[in-house]
């Protein structure tokens, strides 16, 4: 037989206790994910057109994520959450040693060079924590850009 009096007292005592998430560490939400192209360290010399500019080197392409005001440990948590939320693996940096070769035509009268871009994702991250009585308190909101882990690149002429 159920003791309804004891059950009601237990339910009432649970109702007045703070939610268990109040003491949890801060957490993050990821939103507004979009493809972004990030400049790498690889670029050619300038060429005044008309002419063909060629980049042909064996070297390492590198790019770093951009999110200001966070520790490396916090950034690691953010990139892990972003990877799940965006359904693509992103990280703090990307580096690849390879032989790179690309050419493009510079129009007459223009001075341009080739620039390599690495595929990344831009997103918004919000840091929050649960405070009594079970309310969400947002601590900050920032924009971030991080390279994806797959080797996808774009070469473009820039001024």
GROMACS .gro file of C-alpha atoms in nm:
model
  159
    1UNK     CA    1   0.000   0.000   0.000
    2UNK     CA    2   0.127   0.349  -0.090
    3UNK     CA    3   0.170   0.600   0.191
    4UNK     CA    4   0.030   0.907   0.011
    5UNK     CA    5   0.116   1.140   0.300
    6UNK     CA    6   0.485   1.048   0.283
    7UNK     CA    7   0.476   1.066  -0.101
    8UNK     CA    8   0.323   1.417  -0.088
    9UNK     CA    9   0.586   1.536   0.164
   10UNK     CA   10   0.867   1.397  -0.056
   11UNK     CA   11   0.724   1.565  -0.367
   12UNK     CA   12   0.691   1.892  -0.179
   13UNK     CA   13   1.051   1.878  -0.052
   14UNK     CA   14   1.177   1.811  -0.406
   15UNK     CA   15   0.979   2.106  -0.539
   16UNK     CA   16   1.150   2.356  -0.308
   17UNK     CA   17   1.505   2.235  -0.373
   18UNK     CA   18   1.706   2.429  -0.630
   19UNK     CA   19   1.761   2.263  -0.965
   20UNK     CA   20   2.068   2.038  -0.975
   21UNK     CA   21   2.232   2.239  -1.259
   22UNK     CA   22   2.287   2.544  -1.035
   23UNK     CA   23   2.629   2.420  -0.924
   24UNK     CA   24   2.738   2.301  -1.269
   25UNK     CA   25   3.027   2.476  -1.447
   26UNK     CA   26   2.938   2.723  -1.724
   27UNK     CA   27   2.828   2.582  -2.058
   28UNK     CA   28   2.810   2.711  -2.417
   29UNK     CA   29   2.557   2.733  -2.697
   30UNK     CA   30   2.661   2.743  -3.063
   31UNK     CA   31   2.447   2.916  -3.327
   32UNK     CA   32   2.456   3.087  -3.667
   33UNK     CA   33   2.700   2.839  -3.824
   34UNK     CA   34   2.808   2.926  -4.178
   35UNK     CA   35   3.087   2.835  -4.420
   36UNK     CA   36   3.379   3.078  -4.408
   37UNK     CA   37   3.707   3.100  -4.599
   38UNK     CA   38   4.008   3.180  -4.379
   39UNK     CA   39   4.335   3.326  -4.512
   40UNK     CA   40   4.630   3.090  -4.468
   41UNK     CA   41   4.996   3.187  -4.457
   42UNK     CA   42   5.041   3.094  -4.826
   43UNK     CA   43   5.045   3.375  -5.081
   44UNK     CA   44   5.244   3.464  -5.388
   45UNK     CA   45   5.436   3.780  -5.469
   46UNK     CA   46   5.244   4.059  -5.642
   47UNK     CA   47   5.234   4.074  -6.021
   48UNK     CA   48   5.130   4.371  -6.235
   49UNK     CA   49   4.910   4.246  -6.520
   50UNK     CA   50   4.860   4.145  -6.779
   51UNK     CA   51   5.024   3.814  -6.704
   52UNK     CA   52   4.998   3.479  -6.533
   53UNK     CA   53   5.091   3.450  -6.170
   54UNK     CA   54   5.198   3.108  -6.045
   55UNK     CA   55   5.241   2.970  -5.695
   56UNK     CA   56   5.445   2.649  -5.687
   57UNK     CA   57   5.607   2.551  -5.354
   58UNK     CA   58   5.644   2.263  -5.115
   59UNK     CA   59   5.569   2.412  -4.776
   60UNK     CA   60   5.327   2.403  -4.483
   61UNK     CA   61   4.991   2.578  -4.498
   62UNK     CA   62   4.866   2.698  -4.159
   63UNK     CA   63   4.567   2.885  -4.024
   64UNK     CA   64   4.444   2.959  -3.671
   65UNK     CA   65   4.096   2.998  -3.531
   66UNK     CA   66   3.976   3.336  -3.412
   67UNK     CA   67   3.795   3.377  -3.081
   68UNK     CA   68   3.906   3.651  -2.845
   69UNK     CA   69   3.924   3.653  -2.469
   70UNK     CA   70   3.918   3.279  -2.400
   71UNK     CA   71   4.175   3.047  -2.246
   72UNK     CA   72   4.305   2.757  -2.455
   73UNK     CA   73   4.115   2.511  -2.233
   74UNK     CA   74   3.792   2.706  -2.278
   75UNK     CA   75   3.852   2.733  -2.655
   76UNK     CA   76   3.897   2.354  -2.670
   77UNK     CA   77   3.556   2.302  -2.510
   78UNK     CA   78   3.401   2.556  -2.747
   79UNK     CA   79   3.548   2.388  -3.058
   80UNK     CA   80   3.433   2.045  -2.936
   81UNK     CA   81   3.079   2.177  -2.885
   82UNK     CA   82   3.089   2.357  -3.221
   83UNK     CA   83   3.200   2.036  -3.397
   84UNK     CA   84   2.891   1.857  -3.266
   85UNK     CA   85   2.654   2.147  -3.327
   86UNK     CA   86   2.782   2.226  -3.679
   87UNK     CA   87   2.819   1.857  -3.778
   88UNK     CA   88   3.174   1.919  -3.903
   89UNK     CA   89   3.500   1.891  -3.712
   90UNK     CA   90   3.657   2.230  -3.632
   91UNK     CA   91   3.962   2.313  -3.424
   92UNK     CA   92   4.193   2.583  -3.294
   93UNK     CA   93   4.430   2.547  -3.588
   94UNK     CA   94   4.500   2.354  -3.906
   95UNK     CA   95   4.834   2.274  -4.066
   96UNK     CA   96   4.922   2.073  -4.376
   97UNK     CA   97   5.260   2.018  -4.542
   98UNK     CA   98   5.220   1.961  -4.916
   99UNK     CA   99   5.327   2.064  -5.264
  100UNK     CA  100   5.105   2.355  -5.363
  101UNK     CA  101   5.062   2.460  -5.724
  102UNK     CA  102   4.815   2.712  -5.860
  103UNK     CA  103   4.809   2.970  -6.140
  104UNK     CA  104   4.576   3.255  -6.238
  105UNK     CA  105   4.570   3.536  -6.491
  106UNK     CA  106   4.612   3.892  -6.366
  107UNK     CA  107   4.416   4.140  -6.581
  108UNK     CA  108   4.589   4.433  -6.750
  109UNK     CA  109   4.638   4.734  -6.526
  110UNK     CA  110   4.585   4.538  -6.201
  111UNK     CA  111   4.846   4.447  -5.940
  112UNK     CA  112   4.744   4.127  -5.764
  113UNK     CA  113   4.871   3.816  -5.592
  114UNK     CA  114   4.742   3.467  -5.520
  115UNK     CA  115   4.613   3.395  -5.170
  116UNK     CA  116   4.524   3.053  -5.031
  117UNK     CA  117   4.213   3.019  -4.814
  118UNK     CA  118   4.119   2.726  -4.589
  119UNK     CA  119   3.758   2.623  -4.540
  120UNK     CA  120   3.626   2.703  -4.196
  121UNK     CA  121   3.306   2.776  -4.009
  122UNK     CA  122   3.196   3.101  -3.854
  123UNK     CA  123   2.958   3.078  -3.559
  124UNK     CA  124   2.830   3.258  -3.254
  125UNK     CA  125   2.909   3.118  -2.911
  126UNK     CA  126   2.729   3.215  -2.589
  127UNK     CA  127   2.860   3.124  -2.246
  128UNK     CA  128   2.599   3.072  -1.978
  129UNK     CA  129   2.542   2.921  -1.637
  130UNK     CA  130   2.235   2.815  -1.441
  131UNK     CA  131   2.174   3.035  -1.134
  132UNK     CA  132   1.913   3.009  -0.859
  133UNK     CA  133   1.626   2.957  -0.895
  134UNK     CA  134   1.694   2.759  -1.216
  135UNK     CA  135   1.744   3.059  -1.443
  136UNK     CA  136   1.984   3.095  -1.733
  137UNK     CA  137   2.239   3.373  -1.691
  138UNK     CA  138   2.431   3.462  -2.008
  139UNK     CA  139   2.790   3.560  -1.932
  140UNK     CA  140   2.903   3.666  -2.281
  141UNK     CA  141   2.839   3.629  -2.654
  142UNK     CA  142   3.118   3.621  -2.916
  143UNK     CA  143   3.179   3.552  -3.283
  144UNK     CA  144   3.427   3.280  -3.374
  145UNK     CA  145   3.584   3.139  -3.690
  146UNK     CA  146   3.756   2.800  -3.690
  147UNK     CA  147   3.914   2.585  -3.963
  148UNK     CA  148   3.751   2.252  -4.053
  149UNK     CA  149   3.965   1.941  -4.028
  150UNK     CA  150   3.911   1.831  -4.389
  151UNK     CA  151   4.166   1.949  -4.649
  152UNK     CA  152   3.957   2.193  -4.854
  153UNK     CA  153   4.121   2.504  -4.999
  154UNK     CA  154   4.048   2.794  -5.231
  155UNK     CA  155   4.299   3.007  -5.422
  156UNK     CA  156   4.199   3.361  -5.519
  157UNK     CA  157   4.358   3.666  -5.672
  158UNK     CA  158   4.358   3.959  -5.430
  159UNK     CA  159   4.473   4.321  -5.459
   0.00000   0.00000   0.00000
